[in-house]
CSV table of C-alpha atoms in Angstrom, one decimal:
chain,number,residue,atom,x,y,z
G,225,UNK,CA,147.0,283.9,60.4
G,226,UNK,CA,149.8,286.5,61.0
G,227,UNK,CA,149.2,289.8,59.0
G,228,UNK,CA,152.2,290.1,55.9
G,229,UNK,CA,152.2,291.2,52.5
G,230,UNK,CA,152.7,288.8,49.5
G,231,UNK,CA,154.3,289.9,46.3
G,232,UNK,CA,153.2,288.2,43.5
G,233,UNK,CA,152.5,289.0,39.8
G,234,UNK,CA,149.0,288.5,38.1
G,235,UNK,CA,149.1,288.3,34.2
G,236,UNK,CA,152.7,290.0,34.2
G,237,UNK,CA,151.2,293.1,36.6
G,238,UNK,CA,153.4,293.4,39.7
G,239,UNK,CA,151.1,293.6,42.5
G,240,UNK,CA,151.6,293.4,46.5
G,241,UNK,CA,148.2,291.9,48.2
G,242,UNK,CA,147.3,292.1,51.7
G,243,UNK,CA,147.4,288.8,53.5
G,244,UNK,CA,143.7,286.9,53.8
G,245,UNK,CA,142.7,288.5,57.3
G,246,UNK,CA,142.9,291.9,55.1
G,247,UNK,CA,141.4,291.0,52.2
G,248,UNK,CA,138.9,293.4,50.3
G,249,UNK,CA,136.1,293.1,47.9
G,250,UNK,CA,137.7,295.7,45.6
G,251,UNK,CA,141.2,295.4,44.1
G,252,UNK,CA,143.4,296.6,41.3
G,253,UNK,CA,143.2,293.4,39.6
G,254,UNK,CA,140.5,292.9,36.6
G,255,UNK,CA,138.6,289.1,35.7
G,256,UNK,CA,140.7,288.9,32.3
G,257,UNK,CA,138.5,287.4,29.2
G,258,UNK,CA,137.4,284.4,28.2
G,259,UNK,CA,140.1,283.3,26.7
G,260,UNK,CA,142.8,280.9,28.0
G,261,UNK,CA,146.1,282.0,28.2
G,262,UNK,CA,149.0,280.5,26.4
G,263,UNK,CA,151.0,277.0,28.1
G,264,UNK,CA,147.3,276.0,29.7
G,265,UNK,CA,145.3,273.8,28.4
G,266,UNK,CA,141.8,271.9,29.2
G,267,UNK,CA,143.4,268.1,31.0
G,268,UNK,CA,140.5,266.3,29.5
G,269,UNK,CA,142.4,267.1,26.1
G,270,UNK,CA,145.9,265.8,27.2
G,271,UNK,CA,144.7,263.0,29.3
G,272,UNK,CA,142.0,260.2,28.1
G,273,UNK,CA,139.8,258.9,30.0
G,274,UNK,CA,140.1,261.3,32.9
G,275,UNK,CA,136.9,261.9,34.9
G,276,UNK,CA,136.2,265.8,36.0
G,277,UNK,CA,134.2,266.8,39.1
G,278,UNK,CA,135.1,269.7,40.0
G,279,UNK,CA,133.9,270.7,43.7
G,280,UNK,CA,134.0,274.4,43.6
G,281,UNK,CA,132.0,274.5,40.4
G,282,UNK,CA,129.0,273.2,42.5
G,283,UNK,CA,128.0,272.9,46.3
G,284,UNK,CA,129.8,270.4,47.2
G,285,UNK,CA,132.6,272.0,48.9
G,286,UNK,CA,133.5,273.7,52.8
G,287,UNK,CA,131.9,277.0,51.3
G,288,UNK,CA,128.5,275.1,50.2
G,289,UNK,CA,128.2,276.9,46.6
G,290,UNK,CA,130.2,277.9,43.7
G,291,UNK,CA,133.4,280.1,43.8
G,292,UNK,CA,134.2,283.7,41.9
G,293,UNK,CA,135.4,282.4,38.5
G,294,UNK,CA,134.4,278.9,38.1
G,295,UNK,CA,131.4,279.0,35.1
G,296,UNK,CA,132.0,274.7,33.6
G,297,UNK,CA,133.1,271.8,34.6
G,298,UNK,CA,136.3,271.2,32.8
G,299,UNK,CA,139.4,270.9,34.4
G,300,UNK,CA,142.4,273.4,33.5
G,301,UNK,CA,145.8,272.8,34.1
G,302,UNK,CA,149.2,274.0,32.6
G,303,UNK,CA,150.6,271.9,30.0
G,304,UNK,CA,153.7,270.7,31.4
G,305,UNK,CA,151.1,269.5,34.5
G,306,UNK,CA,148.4,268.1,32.5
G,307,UNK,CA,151.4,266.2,30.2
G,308,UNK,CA,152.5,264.9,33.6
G,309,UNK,CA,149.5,264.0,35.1
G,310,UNK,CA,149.0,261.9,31.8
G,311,UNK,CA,151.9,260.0,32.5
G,312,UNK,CA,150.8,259.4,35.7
G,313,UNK,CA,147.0,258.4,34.3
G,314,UNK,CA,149.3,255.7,32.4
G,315,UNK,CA,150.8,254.0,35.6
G,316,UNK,CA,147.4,254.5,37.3
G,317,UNK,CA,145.9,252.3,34.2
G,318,UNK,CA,148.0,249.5,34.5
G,319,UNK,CA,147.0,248.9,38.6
G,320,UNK,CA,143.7,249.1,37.3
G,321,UNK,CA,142.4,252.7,38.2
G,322,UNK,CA,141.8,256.0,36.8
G,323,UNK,CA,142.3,259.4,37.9
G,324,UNK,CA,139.2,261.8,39.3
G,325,UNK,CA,139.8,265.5,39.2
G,326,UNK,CA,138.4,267.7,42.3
G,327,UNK,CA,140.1,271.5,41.1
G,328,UNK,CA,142.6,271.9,39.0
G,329,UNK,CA,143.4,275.8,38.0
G,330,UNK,CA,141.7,278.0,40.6
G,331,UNK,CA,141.3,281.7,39.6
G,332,UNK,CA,142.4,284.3,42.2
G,333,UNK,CA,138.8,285.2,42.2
G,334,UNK,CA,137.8,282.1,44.2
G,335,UNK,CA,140.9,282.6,46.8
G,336,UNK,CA,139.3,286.5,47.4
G,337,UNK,CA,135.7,284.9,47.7
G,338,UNK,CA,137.3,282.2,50.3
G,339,UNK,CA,139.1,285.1,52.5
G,340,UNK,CA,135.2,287.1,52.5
G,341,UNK,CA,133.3,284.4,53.2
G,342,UNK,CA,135.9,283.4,56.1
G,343,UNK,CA,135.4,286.8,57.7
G,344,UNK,CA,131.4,285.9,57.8
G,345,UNK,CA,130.8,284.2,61.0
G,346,UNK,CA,127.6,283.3,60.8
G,347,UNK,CA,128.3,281.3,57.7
G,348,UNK,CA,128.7,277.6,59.0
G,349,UNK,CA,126.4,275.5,56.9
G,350,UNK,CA,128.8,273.2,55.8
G,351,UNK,CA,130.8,272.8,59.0
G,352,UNK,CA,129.4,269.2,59.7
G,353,UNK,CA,130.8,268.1,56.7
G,354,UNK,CA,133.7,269.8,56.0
G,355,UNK,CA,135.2,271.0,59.2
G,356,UNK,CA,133.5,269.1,62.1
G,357,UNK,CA,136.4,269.3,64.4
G,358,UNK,CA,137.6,272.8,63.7
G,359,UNK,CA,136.1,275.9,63.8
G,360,UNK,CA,136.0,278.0,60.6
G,361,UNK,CA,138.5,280.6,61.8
G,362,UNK,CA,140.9,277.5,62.0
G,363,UNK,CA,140.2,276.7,58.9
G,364,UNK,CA,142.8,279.3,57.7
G,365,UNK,CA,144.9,279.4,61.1
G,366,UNK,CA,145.6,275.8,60.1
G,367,UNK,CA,146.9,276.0,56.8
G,368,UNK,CA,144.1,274.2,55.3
G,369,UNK,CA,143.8,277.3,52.4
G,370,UNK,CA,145.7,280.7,52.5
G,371,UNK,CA,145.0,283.9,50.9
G,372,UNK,CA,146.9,282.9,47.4
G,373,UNK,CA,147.3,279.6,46.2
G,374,UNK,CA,149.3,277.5,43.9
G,375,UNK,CA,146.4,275.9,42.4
G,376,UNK,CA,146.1,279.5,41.0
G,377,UNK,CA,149.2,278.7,39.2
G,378,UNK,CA,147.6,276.3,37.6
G,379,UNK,CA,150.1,273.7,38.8
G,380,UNK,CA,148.2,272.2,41.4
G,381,UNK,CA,146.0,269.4,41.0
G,382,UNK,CA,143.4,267.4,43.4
G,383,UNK,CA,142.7,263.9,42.6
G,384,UNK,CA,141.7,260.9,43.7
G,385,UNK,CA,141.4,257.3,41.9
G,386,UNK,CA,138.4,254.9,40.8
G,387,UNK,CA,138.1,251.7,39.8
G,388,UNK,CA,138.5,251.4,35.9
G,389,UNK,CA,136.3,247.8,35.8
G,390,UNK,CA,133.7,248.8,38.5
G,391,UNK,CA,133.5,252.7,38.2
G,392,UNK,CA,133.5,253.4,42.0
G,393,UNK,CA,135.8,255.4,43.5
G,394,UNK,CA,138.8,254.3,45.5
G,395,UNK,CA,138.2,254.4,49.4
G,396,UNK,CA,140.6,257.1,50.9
G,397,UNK,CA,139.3,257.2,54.4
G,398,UNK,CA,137.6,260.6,54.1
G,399,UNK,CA,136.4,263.1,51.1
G,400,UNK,CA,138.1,265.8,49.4
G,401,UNK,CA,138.4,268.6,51.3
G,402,UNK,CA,137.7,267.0,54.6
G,403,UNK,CA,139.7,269.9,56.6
G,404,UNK,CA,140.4,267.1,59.6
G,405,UNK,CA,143.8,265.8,60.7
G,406,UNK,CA,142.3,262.3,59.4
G,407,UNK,CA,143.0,263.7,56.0
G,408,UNK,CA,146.5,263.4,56.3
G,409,UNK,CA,148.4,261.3,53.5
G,410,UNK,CA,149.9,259.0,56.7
G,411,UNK,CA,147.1,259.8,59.1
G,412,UNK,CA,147.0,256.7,61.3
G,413,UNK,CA,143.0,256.9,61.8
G,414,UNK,CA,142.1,255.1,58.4
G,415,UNK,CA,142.3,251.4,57.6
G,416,UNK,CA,145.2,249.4,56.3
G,417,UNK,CA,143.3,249.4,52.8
G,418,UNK,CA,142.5,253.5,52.7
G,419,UNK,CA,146.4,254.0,53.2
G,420,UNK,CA,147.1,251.6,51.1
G,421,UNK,CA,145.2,253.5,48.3
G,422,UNK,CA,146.3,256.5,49.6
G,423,UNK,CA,150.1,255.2,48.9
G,424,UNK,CA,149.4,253.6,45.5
G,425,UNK,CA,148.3,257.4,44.2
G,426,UNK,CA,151.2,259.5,46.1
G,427,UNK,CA,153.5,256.7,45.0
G,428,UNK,CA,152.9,257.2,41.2
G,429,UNK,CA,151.6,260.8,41.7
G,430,UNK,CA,155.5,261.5,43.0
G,431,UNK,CA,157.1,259.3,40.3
G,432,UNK,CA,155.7,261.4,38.0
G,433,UNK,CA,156.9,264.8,39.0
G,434,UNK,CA,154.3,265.6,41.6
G,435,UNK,CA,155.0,266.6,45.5
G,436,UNK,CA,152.0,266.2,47.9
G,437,UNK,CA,151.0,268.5,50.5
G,438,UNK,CA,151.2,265.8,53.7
G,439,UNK,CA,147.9,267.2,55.6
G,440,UNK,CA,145.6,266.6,52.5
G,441,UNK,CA,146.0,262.9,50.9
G,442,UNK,CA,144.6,264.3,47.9
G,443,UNK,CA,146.6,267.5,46.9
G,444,UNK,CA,149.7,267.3,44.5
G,445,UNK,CA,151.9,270.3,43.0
G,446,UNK,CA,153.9,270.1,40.0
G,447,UNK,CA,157.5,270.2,41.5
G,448,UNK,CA,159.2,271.3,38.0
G,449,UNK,CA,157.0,274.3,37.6
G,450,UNK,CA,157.2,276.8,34.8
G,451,UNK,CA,156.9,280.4,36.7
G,452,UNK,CA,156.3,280.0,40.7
G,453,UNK,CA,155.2,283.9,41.2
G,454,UNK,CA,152.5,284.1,38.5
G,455,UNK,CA,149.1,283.8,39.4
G,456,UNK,CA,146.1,283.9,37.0
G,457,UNK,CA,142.6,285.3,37.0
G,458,UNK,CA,140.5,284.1,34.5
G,459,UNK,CA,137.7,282.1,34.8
G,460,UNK,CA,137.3,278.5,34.6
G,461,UNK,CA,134.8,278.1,31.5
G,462,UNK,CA,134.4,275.2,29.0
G,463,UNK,CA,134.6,276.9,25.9
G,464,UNK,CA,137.9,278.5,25.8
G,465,UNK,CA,140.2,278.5,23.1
């Protein structure tokens, strides 16, 4: 990734960070409280029957443990996304699935403890699993994350479907956060019925206000959004009001 600097403003503080390669631990910005800000809200509150599994709350992610800022397991969102994704939970319902939620708000903490642990080369652990065909330096030459994000806005969202009779999840031909070419929304490497699924959730996804990001079948951004230069910092937690 070229070297550039990225203006941006975190709770209404106009700030100018260095790109990832020249990330630092330190920083002028400050973890806000535990309180959530006005216009977000918690999505499990907007949309019923919405199941949360938030991967970089736990391990199960390309870093292998949780991210800065991430303390529960509730998904956060701003309203006009979550009232969206209901919406689109609504279509979902009537094809006979439901929605799963991998991240949802990400605080800028987590995108400054992605850029450090990307600068630590002897951290590979979860390569196998996440980036099997890539090295970890392409991770970020790649586009697969960057050193802000828009999930940080709150108005990016990663789902995936299950089956509202049997419980299982859809099969998308690869997990969340597979950083592969294979993850691709069209990829050609998956069956007929993975892009098929694939296609039902960008289909209603997009009729509902969301645009996906083509290289990851899974990730969807609000295209109406409220305030595309504001980023956020506090934590994911489960007991904000």
């Amino acid at each position: 990734m070229t070297s550039m600097t990225l203006p941006l403003r975190i709770f209404g503080l106009s700030l100018v960070l260095p790109a990832l390669a020249h990330c630092s631990g330190g920083g002028p910005e400050r973890e806000a409280p535990a309180a959530m800000p006005a216009g977000f809200t918690y999505v499990d509150e907007v949309v019923p029957g919405v199941r949360t599994d938030l991967k970089y709350s736990g391990s199960d992610n390309f870093v292998g443990r949780p991210l800065a800022g991430y303390r529960g397991r509730r998904a956060i969102l701003r309203t006009e996304a979550a009232q969206a994704l209901r919406a689109a939970a609504e279509e979902f319902a009537r094809h006979g699935c439901g929605l799963v939620i991998y991240d949802a708000y990400r605080p800028h903490t987590a995108m400054r403890d992605i850029a450090a642990w990307g600068r630590d080369s002897s951290d590979r652990k979860m390569r196998t699993r996440f980036y099997p065909r890539i090295s970890k330096k392409q991770i970020f030459e790649h586009g697969y994350t960057h050193d802000i994000s828009e999930h940080s806005r709150g108005v990016a969202v990663d789902v995936g479907l299950f089956d509202l009779k049997t419980g299982r999840d859809l099969d998308m031909g690869g997990h969340h956060d597979l950083l592969d070419p294979v993850s691709a929304t069209d990829s050609g490497a998956v069956s007929p019925a993975q892009r098929k699924n694939r296609h039902l959730l960008r289909q209603v996804m997009e009729a509902h206000g969301f645009r996906n990001y083509s290289a990851e079948w899974w990730h969807y951004l609000l295209r109406d959004e409220p305030d595309k230069t504001l980023y956020f910092l506090f934590p994911v937690r489960d007991d904000m009001r």
